[in-house]
């Protein structure tokens, strides 16, 4: 705990939130290829087992290789497999280990029928698909939390905003449900990215295939891919594409989270006073002890902007490039890794923020009762009651607003005066008018699909919940398929 | 035909290509809302029919409205419905027409239970879904053309490039197939965008629903939407999102097209001489009569960059905005319309470019025979033949390359010398070596899935073709659903 | 005036603001080259006069050309010179006019020693430099307005924000001055862009010069350029660069304006209530008559995002292009014209917004007195008074904040209690403490350079004012140089 | 040396180039604040000396602090001052060191009258200005190299390209000079960025000044700033701006370098064969031993795209933010540091690439003699010789090109035939025509300012050289001012 954290906060900032907000001031970024070690091992195991099945390597050779790779894996698990910068990348590090530590002749056969061009694309796909699944999981959990909290607030009336101005009456549950509905599309996006990502490029070699009789279906299966990405040039030329598609999906998600964040930032200003963030999610100030800075929300906005810059860079790198491998593509690796790094915790942290929000219902109710938020509803009432054209009723209410400006809210007398001025020969009933001024009654009128009436919101929550189960199911199947592939290759390895 | 078009070109530049390349030098852009007139009419028809079914408007009132809208439609078809800038937008223009030309009382009822906030989102969705379908159609047709031309060139050997350098031997059919495979993913993207777009936001009113008892399922059905977008806040807050998703899909497509374009630009330089663009797709110069400027290809690169800037602007507008409608959102309309305008012809024009490409097979063959393109294959041969570790064979070939540098291609004697230097006690067979130097034989060895061997490419072409039929089927169903909705509402209108 | 403008607003929305906010719903965009007609005429006059001075054209020929160009100019002034889309661009339209309407032989000599490549770069520079000067002028006027209004508010205390939270006490004058200071850098940027823009590319021909003995110094002078851009390849290759530099300067300006806008949007929410926009600058709602939507401020945010997308597209178009002219460059024209079109009114409209702001001093004062805004100042006081280390005083105040949480503001007893808890054997004087709770006194303590104390702000205003005069002077000289060039060429024309 | 570097390369890849191209596969990124340690020490020294001069701290206290800071500096120089992640950032790490290792009471006074908000902006400015100067230096050196190599090649004729097509005749010296001229503007940009950067924000505290009687002029002077950035809010709100301005300047520079790189990539393809990169700057392939991959050039293209994404992210973070500090701003630190890190070596490495280029003059000459590159010049000749209108001569040459298509170059008979066809009653002189077909003679005709004639290029080189000296001078003065400031504070420290 740093000495500058303010003392006013009752609880400690949540650890994950601190991590999410910390930035890189006192955090270094590891070698990019460190994260690929596991995937590169699996990649080579599958490739060399296939080489054996195709009669290209002998059983004995592959046995040595698999055993060497197991050594690398165990060292790595103990954090003892250090990548040597003299050896360019993870591929050469692992190949060198086999050559130097196990068998110089066999080690130099590991790379048969493969190029680093297809190897890295394959490693990246394996890394990316796991990250996609992880973020999908976090997003589902966040949407669940939103629906749960929304359900508690289906009757919590508050102003509905447009243009940062009070527009009409809504509920907090309605607002939270809107985030959930938007994030459903993020889940759709993640599933789409996954479908594009989980295709096996291995076997493309440098981009133009190999004269070795390789079996690409087999390696794809051993590596848990859903299918083979056929044309070998495309396997290599599309390196930026999976990355850009994922970055783009992250960007949509971050934009949604940034909108939610800005809502929370605004609603928890001392001016608005409708929300209060939990102590665990505000940061102190080194010089202003009273501050409750909404760190994770601000940081979410910043990361949304960075995600957009990343999308841009990924598109920019590949625009009008020549088909086939170009060195430019290497930089797609760091771009996507960095943005995943920045953003993967976002749904996790914001889920906690949402769950721990302190909702000032009294203030929300007070503000929902202020001013002219019922103006449209009064206009609609006039239209219905006196069969006025809507546009005329609208003008009468506009006039009423002016006439009741001093009162600070729409008054019955103002409405009646405006009616008279407009030549409408009716008076508004006092009781009817009263009902229009009670936010709860008002909101309950908007009970059509997707409206803010409690029942309508409940219905939406239920519908999203059903679709969410289906997303959860899809996720779970994808995870299981990868697990099965891991189990299968382990059992095959035992044959050696 | 402008006087500066060079005389050397045998044929006239294709009209669409001229349009695609022309830019806006002497072309004005129409009012954005002009394109929305048709959609806004349909929108209002459906909304007001629903109001009747819900007992909000009378049959007589709706009859008047429908008739007035028919007048607007007819005028518009004759290009006589001019939008009046004094009336802000398409919505007010049409409403005013009804009020002023038909019935002042009824006209002012048209807007009952609706806001311009949901109306414009709905209009845009109707506009966008048609554009998505249109671009999908063009893309399918382009992919078909690519597959057809690819099939003609499965035996047309040429150098395969990496880093703008000759890397190995490939075929022109293999290259064209790689584009087709990449564009399949663009088709997947278009289908995804469509699924997100074709959801009905109407009924969200200003974002917080309405107290009128509207039937959102009915309007969605009458408007041909696949489903209702439930939560009303989300309907309005997501205005940027459909646009950004489509712009992003366009950006991926344009990037693919820009890569293909750059390939063609390069291969048709006088240096490379492997391709020649058809006269219809090159532009002349006002000062250099011999120029064959690849206008459509260059313009495609530029438009890819612009599409990326559009994605950026759309993300940027919405990042950290407050939930609900903000005026900022209006600009998403022009951004997406402009980029559709710039890019929708791209696949159409490039399809013609592809179909009319003049392929210089002789030069391709010549360049495929040059230099050291068979180096990897020789290394693979040594590995197989003498059971050398791949990495050792690689070093031997590297040495051979140096030894035969003067010859300009890998020589048998150089290889044998390098073998000897490496202490390998074998000689390479002259006949074997000969086979490795014939591009066609060489390429035929790479016959695994997705490789450049003719059979493998044919297989890929067939597989893509099968999936393409399925895309065509999906497209056709979407088109039919929209047509059915149009027919249905016409028949309902007759009831009035 | 459209029928949907709310009736509540006392005054009509300012015309320029309406224009600025209107978007392109019911506005078409003219042909891009229309705006270049004037510049293209001047360009050709200068070029052909030079050709005469160099003995390339005869006096008689140039006389005919100048007279024809005068006809074009006059027609254009009467809006009767319509660009014919069959003639590609402004250059061919004008050349054709001369050929067809004046003299077929002489007309075809107009283009001698020039290419459209250098001609368009030159036209664009002439167009851009005028726009730069115009925006500079608008910006200077805006900064002046900011300084004037700031001066009225050097004693208007208000909360100073960090993280959207009240941080400490400041004044509205201090805030406005901060915008002025930021925009000074925008003025620096505009001057920089101008210096890069006002260099003459004419004479580069297609990019590689011409064999005609042209005098580039003379054309540069006749066209009012400050210097010749020498190397001819660079003249053409840099086409995107001036555009990107200007777009980038616009982007910085728009970002500043968007920050000011967001401040105003927030301070004029019903929650904050510290500012009220003048009726002329709020937009009504078609359905919520009470709305006061801050249209120009929202639109400024959107346009800032679009400007950024434009910068991106301009960079993207030229990245890794081949030296010399590429057709891609044509699109830089529309990008820069569009963004100028969107943004040139921004400083003009926002100046009016600033000048007409209604400042709720009472509310500002009230909020400046609330809560714990004096916390740092109390800590500083403790440090000074009792010679405590700052960090210790900080911790005491943090403790005091907690102890006086219920009171809603820092209390004397809480501070004294916290002192005691910290083992500090002193009591805070009641009078001293009182002074710390009066915002005006508090703010006056911060009187160092750039601080919020009235005197300090006044000093800053004065300093900015001095530098502003210098910017005004620089602008005025640039304008005069252009005017002199115009006069000079007119007088030379009389010699023919 | 990694085992996969190809053996064909005669020389080892230059170390810097390897570093520049390596990416982060096996390289970790250090903590961001590590690089700020030196600046943060200087910052605190200056601030606390000022506090003493203003009577806020005692001489004794400051003595302790300065001594402690010297310890930190010495530890840091020996790489023994490790930042503790528990202490948030560099500021708290250094303050804690003083408190814990030196004097707990005095240590807690270090922060008096300062906030981390102004402290970090100040540290960043100090870091950025050094990087600006460093890149300026590298750029100047690169431009010098370009001019030197250009001078060697003022007579090396080659085709001038437009649209990737041969357009006309130019020289390699002319092309290299065009880069130099473009990069001069990058130098102008760097000077502009420096002028905006080297302003002292210290004293702004959290953004609203401090009640301590600080002397901002003094700290600015002690820290080597050219001036004080007055308004304190602006000091903090502008955090993104300096970063974006520098990133933007880097982006322009990288775009220029990417264009030069693409030229070199293209000219050194086996197809073009006009350039050959030195062995030290090509990368081998793990599978294709003959490859000469232009690594540094490709990487430059990629980094240009990344720089553009960075500009975007920086603009995006700050767009429509609220004035005053927001946590979002923290991310500007990593964005700018990363892009500096990626790009600062670019001009250094490319200078070496340029200096070591192998220019195939024979091939350039051959290609300059091919085809129809003299077409415009022939048209100009016809115009001059026979007093034809240029446009007519143009059409005659266009016809001649068609007539001599088979010959592959413009023939005399074709021209004469075309003349006849056009009804022009003259014959072209054989001798004249011969001269037009010799590239050297041809190019020497284009001797106006900035043209490709050897004398003209020489003149341009000389002019750029003169301005370059002035840039060198400006740089040298800026460097000296910083050095003097360092010396001055050292001598002041001795007074304690």
GROMACS .gro file of C-alpha atoms in nm, chain C residues 37-310:
model
  274
 1029UNK     CA    1  -1.171   2.798  -6.011
 1030UNK     CA    2  -1.040   3.129  -5.882
 1031UNK     CA    3  -0.705   2.980  -5.792
 1032UNK     CA    4  -0.671   2.793  -6.119
 1033UNK     CA    5  -0.727   3.115  -6.313
 1034UNK     CA    6  -0.463   3.300  -6.114
 1035UNK     CA    7  -0.231   3.001  -6.150
 1036UNK     CA    8  -0.265   3.005  -6.529
 1037UNK     CA    9  -0.231   3.381  -6.555
 1038UNK     CA   10   0.097   3.371  -6.367
 1039UNK     CA   11   0.226   3.070  -6.555
 1040UNK     CA   12   0.148   3.213  -6.896
 1041UNK     CA   13   0.281   3.558  -6.816
 1042UNK     CA   14   0.601   3.384  -6.715
 1043UNK     CA   15   0.599   3.188  -7.043
 1044UNK     CA   16   0.583   3.520  -7.224
 1045UNK     CA   17   0.866   3.673  -7.020
 1046UNK     CA   18   1.072   3.365  -7.103
 1047UNK     CA   19   0.992   3.399  -7.471
 1048UNK     CA   20   0.791   3.078  -7.486
 1049UNK     CA   21   0.457   3.237  -7.570
 1050UNK     CA   22   0.409   3.557  -7.763
 1051UNK     CA   23   0.257   3.869  -7.616
 1052UNK     CA   24  -0.039   3.826  -7.847
 1053UNK     CA   25  -0.100   3.471  -7.738
 1054UNK     CA   26  -0.085   3.560  -7.372
 1055UNK     CA   27  -0.314   3.853  -7.432
 1056UNK     CA   28  -0.576   3.618  -7.573
 1057UNK     CA   29  -0.531   3.380  -7.283
 1058UNK     CA   30  -0.556   3.653  -7.020
 1059UNK     CA   31  -0.865   3.789  -7.179
 1060UNK     CA   32  -1.023   3.444  -7.190
 1061UNK     CA   33  -0.938   3.390  -6.826
 1062UNK     CA   34  -1.100   3.720  -6.741
 1063UNK     CA   35  -1.412   3.595  -6.909
 1064UNK     CA   36  -1.403   3.280  -6.699
 1065UNK     CA   37  -1.357   3.487  -6.386
 1066UNK     CA   38  -1.647   3.711  -6.467
 1067UNK     CA   39  -1.873   3.420  -6.550
 1068UNK     CA   40  -1.768   3.254  -6.227
 1069UNK     CA   41  -1.842   3.566  -6.027
 1070UNK     CA   42  -2.191   3.560  -6.167
 1071UNK     CA   43  -2.204   3.189  -6.087
 1072UNK     CA   44  -2.231   3.116  -6.458
 1073UNK     CA   45  -1.914   2.920  -6.512
 1074UNK     CA   46  -2.042   2.569  -6.459
 1075UNK     CA   47  -1.791   2.289  -6.449
 1076UNK     CA   48  -1.868   2.025  -6.706
 1077UNK     CA   49  -1.829   1.674  -6.559
 1078UNK     CA   50  -1.731   1.551  -6.903
 1079UNK     CA   51  -1.413   1.752  -6.867
 1080UNK     CA   52  -1.264   1.576  -6.567
 1081UNK     CA   53  -1.150   1.868  -6.360
 1082UNK     CA   54  -1.117   2.241  -6.325
 1083UNK     CA   55  -0.797   2.248  -6.528
 1084UNK     CA   56  -0.950   2.086  -6.835
 1085UNK     CA   57  -1.268   2.290  -6.800
 1086UNK     CA   58  -1.077   2.615  -6.814
 1087UNK     CA   59  -0.840   2.502  -7.088
 1088UNK     CA   60  -1.137   2.381  -7.291
 1089UNK     CA   61  -1.314   2.711  -7.247
 1090UNK     CA   62  -1.016   2.892  -7.394
 1091UNK     CA   63  -0.982   2.645  -7.676
 1092UNK     CA   64  -1.349   2.631  -7.760
 1093UNK     CA   65  -1.462   2.982  -7.687
 1094UNK     CA   66  -1.154   3.188  -7.771
 1095UNK     CA   67  -0.886   3.037  -7.985
 1096UNK     CA   68  -0.833   2.670  -8.059
 1097UNK     CA   69  -0.465   2.709  -8.136
 1098UNK     CA   70  -0.372   2.936  -7.851
 1099UNK     CA   71  -0.590   2.743  -7.609
 1100UNK     CA   72  -0.385   2.435  -7.666
 1101UNK     CA   73  -0.069   2.627  -7.568
 1102UNK     CA   74  -0.191   2.718  -7.221
 1103UNK     CA   75  -0.058   2.399  -7.072
 1104UNK     CA   76   0.297   2.440  -7.209
 1105UNK     CA   77   0.561   2.348  -6.953
 1106UNK     CA   78   0.313   2.252  -6.691
 1107UNK     CA   79   0.143   1.930  -6.580
 1108UNK     CA   80  -0.177   1.883  -6.393
 1109UNK     CA   81   0.042   1.728  -6.123
 1110UNK     CA   82   0.206   2.056  -6.030
 1111UNK     CA   83  -0.096   2.264  -6.124
 1112UNK     CA   84  -0.325   2.098  -5.870
 1113UNK     CA   85  -0.068   2.104  -5.591
 1114UNK     CA   86  -0.029   2.475  -5.659
 1115UNK     CA   87  -0.405   2.540  -5.668
 1116UNK     CA   88  -0.445   2.354  -5.340
 1117UNK     CA   89  -0.168   2.554  -5.173
 1118UNK     CA   90  -0.340   2.876  -5.278
 1119UNK     CA   91  -0.671   2.751  -5.145
 1120UNK     CA   92  -0.521   2.619  -4.824
 1121UNK     CA   93  -0.322   2.928  -4.738
 1122UNK     CA   94  -0.638   3.138  -4.753
 1123UNK     CA   95  -0.821   2.896  -4.531
 1124UNK     CA   96  -0.531   2.893  -4.286
 1125UNK     CA   97  -0.542   3.272  -4.268
 1126UNK     CA   98  -0.916   3.271  -4.224
 1127UNK     CA   99  -0.911   3.020  -3.941
 1128UNK     CA  100  -0.622   3.208  -3.782
 1129UNK     CA  101  -0.832   3.520  -3.789
 1130UNK     CA  102  -1.128   3.342  -3.630
 1131UNK     CA  103  -0.906   3.192  -3.364
 1132UNK     CA  104  -0.752   3.527  -3.273
 1133UNK     CA  105  -1.097   3.672  -3.237
 1134UNK     CA  106  -1.205   3.382  -3.020
 1135UNK     CA  107  -0.902   3.420  -2.795
 1136UNK     CA  108  -0.976   3.790  -2.760
 1137UNK     CA  109  -1.331   3.708  -2.657
 1138UNK     CA  110  -1.206   3.454  -2.407
 1139UNK     CA  111  -0.969   3.709  -2.254
 1140UNK     CA  112  -1.244   3.970  -2.233
 1141UNK     CA  113  -1.489   3.740  -2.064
 1142UNK     CA  114  -1.214   3.599  -1.843
 1143UNK     CA  115  -1.132   3.948  -1.722
 1144UNK     CA  116  -1.492   3.993  -1.608
 1145UNK     CA  117  -1.464   3.677  -1.405
 1146UNK     CA  118  -1.128   3.695  -1.231
 1147UNK     CA  119  -1.313   3.707  -0.900
 1148UNK     CA  120  -1.587   3.460  -0.987
 1149UNK     CA  121  -1.487   3.170  -0.767
 1150UNK     CA  122  -1.589   2.821  -0.861
 1151UNK     CA  123  -1.468   2.469  -0.794
 1152UNK     CA  124  -1.159   2.360  -0.981
 1153UNK     CA  125  -1.209   2.008  -1.112
 1154UNK     CA  126  -0.986   1.709  -1.149
 1155UNK     CA  127  -1.128   1.367  -1.244
 1156UNK     CA  128  -1.475   1.531  -1.279
 1157UNK     CA  129  -1.453   1.586  -0.903
 1158UNK     CA  130  -1.421   1.907  -0.706
 1159UNK     CA  131  -1.055   1.941  -0.630
 1160UNK     CA  132  -0.990   2.289  -0.503
 1161UNK     CA  133  -1.100   2.647  -0.545
 1162UNK     CA  134  -1.047   2.833  -0.869
 1163UNK     CA  135  -1.219   3.107  -1.067
 1164UNK     CA  136  -1.410   3.109  -1.391
 1165UNK     CA  137  -1.166   3.367  -1.524
 1166UNK     CA  138  -0.882   3.129  -1.454
 1167UNK     CA  139  -1.057   2.856  -1.648
 1168UNK     CA  140  -1.133   3.074  -1.949
 1169UNK     CA  141  -0.774   3.195  -1.953
 1170UNK     CA  142  -0.658   2.836  -1.972
 1171UNK     CA  143  -0.845   2.795  -2.299
 1172UNK     CA  144  -0.694   3.115  -2.434
 1173UNK     CA  145  -0.347   2.996  -2.348
 1174UNK     CA  146  -0.405   2.659  -2.516
 1175UNK     CA  147  -0.538   2.826  -2.828
 1176UNK     CA  148  -0.230   3.044  -2.850
 1177UNK     CA  149  -0.049   2.725  -2.939
 1178UNK     CA  150  -0.310   2.664  -3.207
 1179UNK     CA  151  -0.214   3.002  -3.346
 1180UNK     CA  152   0.151   2.899  -3.340
 1181UNK     CA  153   0.049   2.586  -3.526
 1182UNK     CA  154  -0.141   2.781  -3.789
 1183UNK     CA  155   0.163   2.999  -3.849
 1184UNK     CA  156   0.377   2.694  -3.883
 1185UNK     CA  157   0.136   2.532  -4.130
 1186UNK     CA  158   0.128   2.855  -4.327
 1187UNK     CA  159   0.504   2.867  -4.354
 1188UNK     CA  160   0.507   2.514  -4.495
 1189UNK     CA  161   0.211   2.575  -4.723
 1190UNK     CA  162   0.308   2.902  -4.882
 1191UNK     CA  163   0.582   2.754  -5.098
 1192UNK     CA  164   0.537   2.736  -5.471
 1193UNK     CA  165   0.537   2.391  -5.633
 1194UNK     CA  166   0.455   2.520  -5.981
 1195UNK     CA  167   0.720   2.422  -6.232
 1196UNK     CA  168   0.760   2.071  -6.100
 1197UNK     CA  169   0.553   1.956  -6.398
 1198UNK     CA  170   0.474   1.588  -6.361
 1199UNK     CA  171   0.731   1.575  -6.081
 1200UNK     CA  172   1.050   1.573  -6.284
 1201UNK     CA  173   1.064   1.924  -6.423
 1202UNK     CA  174   1.034   2.034  -6.782
 1203UNK     CA  175   1.265   2.103  -7.070
 1204UNK     CA  176   1.107   2.446  -7.115
 1205UNK     CA  177   1.320   2.729  -6.975
 1206UNK     CA  178   1.070   2.829  -6.708
 1207UNK     CA  179   1.133   3.090  -6.438
 1208UNK     CA  180   0.999   2.944  -6.117
 1209UNK     CA  181   1.098   3.244  -5.909
 1210UNK     CA  182   0.876   3.463  -6.121
 1211UNK     CA  183   0.565   3.245  -6.101
 1212UNK     CA  184   0.613   3.208  -5.728
 1213UNK     CA  185   0.627   3.585  -5.693
 1214UNK     CA  186   0.327   3.645  -5.917
 1215UNK     CA  187   0.128   3.396  -5.712
 1216UNK     CA  188   0.218   3.551  -5.377
 1217UNK     CA  189   0.426   3.261  -5.251
 1218UNK     CA  190   0.698   3.328  -4.997
 1219UNK     CA  191   0.939   3.097  -5.171
 1220UNK     CA  192   0.985   2.824  -5.430
 1221UNK     CA  193   0.966   2.464  -5.317
 1222UNK     CA  194   1.277   2.353  -5.501
 1223UNK     CA  195   1.317   1.984  -5.573
 1224UNK     CA  196   1.046   1.896  -5.820
 1225UNK     CA  197   0.986   1.539  -5.701
 1226UNK     CA  198   0.926   1.665  -5.350
 1227UNK     CA  199   0.672   1.918  -5.482
 1228UNK     CA  200   0.455   1.634  -5.601
 1229UNK     CA  201   0.535   1.372  -5.337
 1230UNK     CA  202   0.448   1.618  -5.061
 1231UNK     CA  203   0.094   1.664  -5.177
 1232UNK     CA  204  -0.048   1.482  -4.873
 1233UNK     CA  205   0.186   1.657  -4.633
 1234UNK     CA  206   0.056   2.011  -4.635
 1235UNK     CA  207  -0.291   1.866  -4.610
 1236UNK     CA  208  -0.200   1.643  -4.318
 1237UNK     CA  209  -0.022   1.927  -4.142
 1238UNK     CA  210  -0.324   2.151  -4.171
 1239UNK     CA  211  -0.563   1.871  -4.071
 1240UNK     CA  212  -0.342   1.803  -3.773
 1241UNK     CA  213  -0.349   2.170  -3.670
 1242UNK     CA  214  -0.727   2.167  -3.709
 1243UNK     CA  215  -0.738   1.855  -3.496
 1244UNK     CA  216  -0.546   2.020  -3.214
 1245UNK     CA  217  -0.773   2.322  -3.234
 1246UNK     CA  218  -1.086   2.107  -3.239
 1247UNK     CA  219  -0.959   1.906  -2.944
 1248UNK     CA  220  -0.916   2.228  -2.748
 1249UNK     CA  221  -1.259   2.342  -2.851
 1250UNK     CA  222  -1.404   2.003  -2.764
 1251UNK     CA  223  -1.254   2.023  -2.415
 1252UNK     CA  224  -1.400   2.371  -2.367
 1253UNK     CA  225  -1.729   2.239  -2.503
 1254UNK     CA  226  -1.737   1.947  -2.265
 1255UNK     CA  227  -1.667   2.185  -1.976
 1256UNK     CA  228  -1.961   2.399  -2.084
 1257UNK     CA  229  -2.185   2.098  -2.142
 1258UNK     CA  230  -2.110   1.975  -1.793
 1259UNK     CA  231  -2.132   2.310  -1.617
 1260UNK     CA  232  -2.466   2.377  -1.782
 1261UNK     CA  233  -2.631   2.048  -1.689
 1262UNK     CA  234  -2.923   2.094  -1.458
 1263UNK     CA  235  -2.710   1.914  -1.200
 1264UNK     CA  236  -2.420   2.159  -1.214
 1265UNK     CA  237  -2.624   2.467  -1.291
 1266UNK     CA  238  -2.321   2.694  -1.305
 1267UNK     CA  239  -2.358   2.802  -1.666
 1268UNK     CA  240  -2.650   2.860  -1.895
 1269UNK     CA  241  -2.605   2.876  -2.269
 1270UNK     CA  242  -2.771   3.158  -2.446
 1271UNK     CA  243  -3.096   3.067  -2.618
 1272UNK     CA  244  -2.936   3.135  -2.952
 1273UNK     CA  245  -2.703   2.841  -2.904
 1274UNK     CA  246  -2.930   2.570  -2.780
 1275UNK     CA  247  -3.139   2.350  -3.001
 1276UNK     CA  248  -3.491   2.239  -2.924
 1277UNK     CA  249  -3.635   1.892  -2.941
 1278UNK     CA  250  -3.917   1.769  -3.160
 1279UNK     CA  251  -4.069   1.583  -2.870
 1280UNK     CA  252  -3.941   1.738  -2.546
 1281UNK     CA  253  -4.029   2.104  -2.544
 1282UNK     CA  254  -3.828   2.178  -2.232
 1283UNK     CA  255  -3.496   2.070  -2.375
 1284UNK     CA  256  -3.201   2.306  -2.405
 1285UNK     CA  257  -2.969   2.096  -2.612
 1286UNK     CA  258  -2.618   2.235  -2.642
 1287UNK     CA  259  -2.600   2.167  -3.016
 1288UNK     CA  260  -2.286   2.359  -3.112
 1289UNK     CA  261  -2.094   2.206  -2.824
 1290UNK     CA  262  -2.193   1.852  -2.912
 1291UNK     CA  263  -2.124   1.908  -3.276
 1292UNK     CA  264  -1.778   2.040  -3.187
 1293UNK     CA  265  -1.701   1.714  -3.009
 1294UNK     CA  266  -1.815   1.514  -3.312
 1295UNK     CA  267  -1.614   1.725  -3.552
 1296UNK     CA  268  -1.304   1.684  -3.338
 1297UNK     CA  269  -1.338   1.308  -3.384
 1298UNK     CA  270  -1.389   1.349  -3.756
 1299UNK     CA  271  -1.082   1.572  -3.782
 1300UNK     CA  272  -0.881   1.297  -3.619
 1301UNK     CA  273  -1.010   1.044  -3.868
 1302UNK     CA  274  -0.905   1.281  -4.143
   0.00000   0.00000   0.00000
